[in-house]
């Protein structure tokens, strides 16, 4: 009887880990979601004004933080962060010289992508929310039409 119970317990725990792993996989943002969220944030800025949009984007419990991703906003003239829900200390910081752990000046690339192409993807290393170790990330950059700012959202690879 004890052996049957032990086998049943092991099977139950194994099944729970399988479903937990599947649940974690569902919690990863997709590139399509990043495009949609960045464009939705830009539309909010167009309709409600940039300041109202920045308030919502900067809210870590707001609609622009989902799964393992979030929207942040950059100023294309000043090369600063206008809103960042996970690292609010970045707001107002000039990041033009910042490099990732591989030495890539990714913020320069973000600004140039927005200015020259209007939209596009930039890859770099950045810590996941709640972590310190950098992970590979690719971020979608979408320039707000008529404004020197861009909405950005990325996925960890």
PDB file of N, CA and C in Angstrom, residues 41 50-61 64-65 69-76 78-95 148-153:
ATOM      1  N   UNK A  41       0.271  52.098 -27.274  1.00  0.00           N
ATOM      2  CA  UNK A  41       0.792  53.188 -26.440  1.00  0.00           C
ATOM      3  C   UNK A  41       0.964  54.464 -27.263  1.00  0.00           C
ATOM      4  N   UNK A  50       0.851  63.081 -24.823  1.00  0.00           N
ATOM      5  CA  UNK A  50       2.017  62.317 -24.387  1.00  0.00           C
ATOM      6  C   UNK A  50       2.087  62.193 -22.871  1.00  0.00           C
ATOM      7  N   UNK A  51       1.798  63.261 -22.140  1.00  0.00           N
ATOM      8  CA  UNK A  51       1.890  63.207 -20.678  1.00  0.00           C
ATOM      9  C   UNK A  51       0.950  62.168 -20.083  1.00  0.00           C
ATOM     10  N   UNK A  52      -0.277  62.107 -20.582  1.00  0.00           N
ATOM     11  CA  UNK A  52      -1.240  61.112 -20.089  1.00  0.00           C
ATOM     12  C   UNK A  52      -0.764  59.699 -20.410  1.00  0.00           C
ATOM     13  N   UNK A  53      -0.214  59.524 -21.602  1.00  0.00           N
ATOM     14  CA  UNK A  53       0.295  58.206 -21.990  1.00  0.00           C
ATOM     15  C   UNK A  53       1.484  57.806 -21.120  1.00  0.00           C
ATOM     16  N   UNK A  54       2.371  58.754 -20.843  1.00  0.00           N
ATOM     17  CA  UNK A  54       3.548  58.452 -20.025  1.00  0.00           C
ATOM     18  C   UNK A  54       3.163  58.015 -18.622  1.00  0.00           C
ATOM     19  N   UNK A  55       2.106  58.609 -18.094  1.00  0.00           N
ATOM     20  CA  UNK A  55       1.635  58.222 -16.763  1.00  0.00           C
ATOM     21  C   UNK A  55       1.202  56.757 -16.754  1.00  0.00           C
ATOM     22  N   UNK A  56       0.462  56.343 -17.786  1.00  0.00           N
ATOM     23  CA  UNK A  56       0.008  54.946 -17.863  1.00  0.00           C
ATOM     24  C   UNK A  56       1.171  53.998 -18.135  1.00  0.00           C
ATOM     25  N   UNK A  57       2.098  54.415 -18.983  1.00  0.00           N
ATOM     26  CA  UNK A  57       3.243  53.567 -19.316  1.00  0.00           C
ATOM     27  C   UNK A  57       4.151  53.387 -18.100  1.00  0.00           C
ATOM     28  N   UNK A  58       4.293  54.409 -17.298  1.00  0.00           N
ATOM     29  CA  UNK A  58       5.142  54.340 -16.118  1.00  0.00           C
ATOM     30  C   UNK A  58       4.555  53.556 -14.959  1.00  0.00           C
ATOM     31  N   UNK A  59       3.301  53.144 -15.062  1.00  0.00           N
ATOM     32  CA  UNK A  59       2.613  52.409 -13.995  1.00  0.00           C
ATOM     33  C   UNK A  59       2.917  50.919 -14.115  1.00  0.00           C
ATOM     34  N   UNK A  60       3.665  50.371 -13.149  1.00  0.00           N
ATOM     35  CA  UNK A  60       4.036  48.950 -13.220  1.00  0.00           C
ATOM     36  C   UNK A  60       2.832  48.021 -13.109  1.00  0.00           C
ATOM     37  N   UNK A  61       1.703  48.533 -12.659  1.00  0.00           N
ATOM     38  CA  UNK A  61       0.474  47.736 -12.582  1.00  0.00           C
ATOM     39  C   UNK A  61      -0.510  48.096 -13.690  1.00  0.00           C
ATOM     40  N   UNK A  64       0.249  48.484 -19.778  1.00  0.00           N
ATOM     41  CA  UNK A  64       1.401  48.313 -20.656  1.00  0.00           C
ATOM     42  C   UNK A  64       2.514  47.474 -20.027  1.00  0.00           C
ATOM     43  N   UNK A  65       2.156  46.760 -18.966  1.00  0.00           N
ATOM     44  CA  UNK A  65       3.032  45.757 -18.367  1.00  0.00           C
ATOM     45  C   UNK A  65       2.251  44.456 -18.419  1.00  0.00           C
ATOM     46  N   UNK A  69       6.964  41.283 -20.100  1.00  0.00           N
ATOM     47  CA  UNK A  69       7.344  42.437 -20.909  1.00  0.00           C
ATOM     48  C   UNK A  69       6.629  43.704 -20.449  1.00  0.00           C
ATOM     49  N   UNK A  70       6.998  44.806 -21.094  1.00  0.00           N
ATOM     50  CA  UNK A  70       6.452  46.117 -20.748  1.00  0.00           C
ATOM     51  C   UNK A  70       6.796  47.093 -21.859  1.00  0.00           C
ATOM     52  N   UNK A  71       6.037  48.180 -21.923  1.00  0.00           N
ATOM     53  CA  UNK A  71       6.334  49.274 -22.850  1.00  0.00           C
ATOM     54  C   UNK A  71       7.121  50.330 -22.080  1.00  0.00           C
ATOM     55  N   UNK A  72       8.114  50.901 -22.738  1.00  0.00           N
ATOM     56  CA  UNK A  72       8.791  52.077 -22.206  1.00  0.00           C
ATOM     57  C   UNK A  72       8.878  53.102 -23.328  1.00  0.00           C
ATOM     58  N   UNK A  73       9.113  54.349 -22.960  1.00  0.00           N
ATOM     59  CA  UNK A  73       9.106  55.431 -23.947  1.00  0.00           C
ATOM     60  C   UNK A  73      10.425  56.191 -23.896  1.00  0.00           C
ATOM     61  N   UNK A  74      10.938  56.525 -25.103  1.00  0.00           N
ATOM     62  CA  UNK A  74      12.192  57.273 -25.184  1.00  0.00           C
ATOM     63  C   UNK A  74      11.990  58.582 -25.942  1.00  0.00           C
ATOM     64  N   UNK A  75      12.745  59.592 -25.540  1.00  0.00           N
ATOM     65  CA  UNK A  75      12.761  60.896 -26.197  1.00  0.00           C
ATOM     66  C   UNK A  75      13.853  60.856 -27.259  1.00  0.00           C
ATOM     67  N   UNK A  76      13.499  61.145 -28.502  1.00  0.00           N
ATOM     68  CA  UNK A  76      14.442  61.035 -29.609  1.00  0.00           C
ATOM     69  C   UNK A  76      15.354  62.247 -29.753  1.00  0.00           C
ATOM     70  N   UNK A  78      16.398  64.330 -26.995  1.00  0.00           N
ATOM     71  CA  UNK A  78      17.280  64.390 -25.830  1.00  0.00           C
ATOM     72  C   UNK A  78      17.979  63.061 -25.543  1.00  0.00           C
ATOM     73  N   UNK A  79      17.538  61.985 -26.213  1.00  0.00           N
ATOM     74  CA  UNK A  79      18.075  60.633 -25.979  1.00  0.00           C
ATOM     75  C   UNK A  79      17.952  60.251 -24.505  1.00  0.00           C
ATOM     76  N   UNK A  80      16.739  60.448 -23.975  1.00  0.00           N
ATOM     77  CA  UNK A  80      16.455  60.112 -22.582  1.00  0.00           C
ATOM     78  C   UNK A  80      15.263  59.166 -22.515  1.00  0.00           C
ATOM     79  N   UNK A  81      15.095  58.561 -21.357  1.00  0.00           N
ATOM     80  CA  UNK A  81      13.930  57.722 -21.095  1.00  0.00           C
ATOM     81  C   UNK A  81      12.830  58.627 -20.550  1.00  0.00           C
ATOM     82  N   UNK A  82      11.661  58.560 -21.168  1.00  0.00           N
ATOM     83  CA  UNK A  82      10.518  59.358 -20.703  1.00  0.00           C
ATOM     84  C   UNK A  82       9.665  58.588 -19.700  1.00  0.00           C
ATOM     85  N   UNK A  83       9.591  57.266 -19.861  1.00  0.00           N
ATOM     86  CA  UNK A  83       8.817  56.433 -18.934  1.00  0.00           C
ATOM     87  C   UNK A  83       9.349  55.012 -18.986  1.00  0.00           C
ATOM     88  N   UNK A  84       9.451  54.384 -17.812  1.00  0.00           N
ATOM     89  CA  UNK A  84       9.895  52.988 -17.705  1.00  0.00           C
ATOM     90  C   UNK A  84       9.229  52.396 -16.466  1.00  0.00           C
ATOM     91  N   UNK A  85       8.278  51.464 -16.641  1.00  0.00           N
ATOM     92  CA  UNK A  85       7.524  50.965 -15.494  1.00  0.00           C
ATOM     93  C   UNK A  85       8.318  50.068 -14.546  1.00  0.00           C
ATOM     94  N   UNK A  86       9.349  49.410 -15.029  1.00  0.00           N
ATOM     95  CA  UNK A  86      10.110  48.478 -14.203  1.00  0.00           C
ATOM     96  C   UNK A  86      11.287  49.172 -13.513  1.00  0.00           C
ATOM     97  N   UNK A  87      11.910  50.091 -14.210  1.00  0.00           N
ATOM     98  CA  UNK A  87      13.042  50.841 -13.646  1.00  0.00           C
ATOM     99  C   UNK A  87      12.743  52.336 -13.733  1.00  0.00           C
ATOM    100  N   UNK A  88      11.846  52.840 -12.865  1.00  0.00           N
ATOM    101  CA  UNK A  88      11.458  54.253 -12.934  1.00  0.00           C
ATOM    102  C   UNK A  88      12.625  55.214 -12.715  1.00  0.00           C
ATOM    103  N   UNK A  89      13.716  54.747 -12.104  1.00  0.00           N
ATOM    104  CA  UNK A  89      14.885  55.615 -11.901  1.00  0.00           C
ATOM    105  C   UNK A  89      15.527  56.011 -13.230  1.00  0.00           C
ATOM    106  N   UNK A  90      15.190  55.307 -14.305  1.00  0.00           N
ATOM    107  CA  UNK A  90      15.735  55.650 -15.622  1.00  0.00           C
ATOM    108  C   UNK A  90      15.072  56.888 -16.223  1.00  0.00           C
ATOM    109  N   UNK A  91      13.900  57.264 -15.704  1.00  0.00           N
ATOM    110  CA  UNK A  91      13.184  58.419 -16.252  1.00  0.00           C
ATOM    111  C   UNK A  91      14.061  59.674 -16.184  1.00  0.00           C
ATOM    112  N   UNK A  92      14.194  60.321 -17.343  1.00  0.00           N
ATOM    113  CA  UNK A  92      14.994  61.530 -17.437  1.00  0.00           C
ATOM    114  C   UNK A  92      16.479  61.281 -17.643  1.00  0.00           C
ATOM    115  N   UNK A  93      16.890  60.025 -17.582  1.00  0.00           N
ATOM    116  CA  UNK A  93      18.309  59.698 -17.748  1.00  0.00           C
ATOM    117  C   UNK A  93      18.696  59.719 -19.220  1.00  0.00           C
ATOM    118  N   UNK A  94      19.833  60.311 -19.491  1.00  0.00           N
ATOM    119  CA  UNK A  94      20.392  60.334 -20.841  1.00  0.00           C
ATOM    120  C   UNK A  94      21.177  59.035 -21.007  1.00  0.00           C
ATOM    121  N   UNK A  95      20.720  58.173 -21.896  1.00  0.00           N
ATOM    122  CA  UNK A  95      21.322  56.849 -22.047  1.00  0.00           C
ATOM    123  C   UNK A  95      22.085  56.673 -23.353  1.00  0.00           C
ATOM    124  N   UNK A 148       8.671  63.597 -31.333  1.00  0.00           N
ATOM    125  CA  UNK A 148      10.055  63.129 -31.221  1.00  0.00           C
ATOM    126  C   UNK A 148      10.200  62.161 -30.047  1.00  0.00           C
ATOM    127  N   UNK A 149       9.393  61.105 -30.081  1.00  0.00           N
ATOM    128  CA  UNK A 149       9.434  60.074 -29.043  1.00  0.00           C
ATOM    129  C   UNK A 149       9.051  58.746 -29.676  1.00  0.00           C
ATOM    130  N   UNK A 150       9.465  57.668 -29.023  1.00  0.00           N
ATOM    131  CA  UNK A 150       9.142  56.331 -29.522  1.00  0.00           C
ATOM    132  C   UNK A 150       8.701  55.443 -28.373  1.00  0.00           C
ATOM    133  N   UNK A 151       7.757  54.565 -28.664  1.00  0.00           N
ATOM    134  CA  UNK A 151       7.316  53.550 -27.724  1.00  0.00           C
ATOM    135  C   UNK A 151       8.081  52.271 -28.045  1.00  0.00           C
ATOM    136  N   UNK A 152       8.496  51.582 -27.005  1.00  0.00           N
ATOM    137  CA  UNK A 152       9.339  50.403 -27.178  1.00  0.00           C
ATOM    138  C   UNK A 152       8.834  49.265 -26.293  1.00  0.00           C
ATOM    139  N   UNK A 153       8.923  48.040 -26.807  1.00  0.00           N
ATOM    140  CA  UNK A 153       8.565  46.852 -26.025  1.00  0.00           C
ATOM    141  C   UNK A 153       9.353  45.678 -26.573  1.00  0.00           C
TER     142      UNK A 153
END
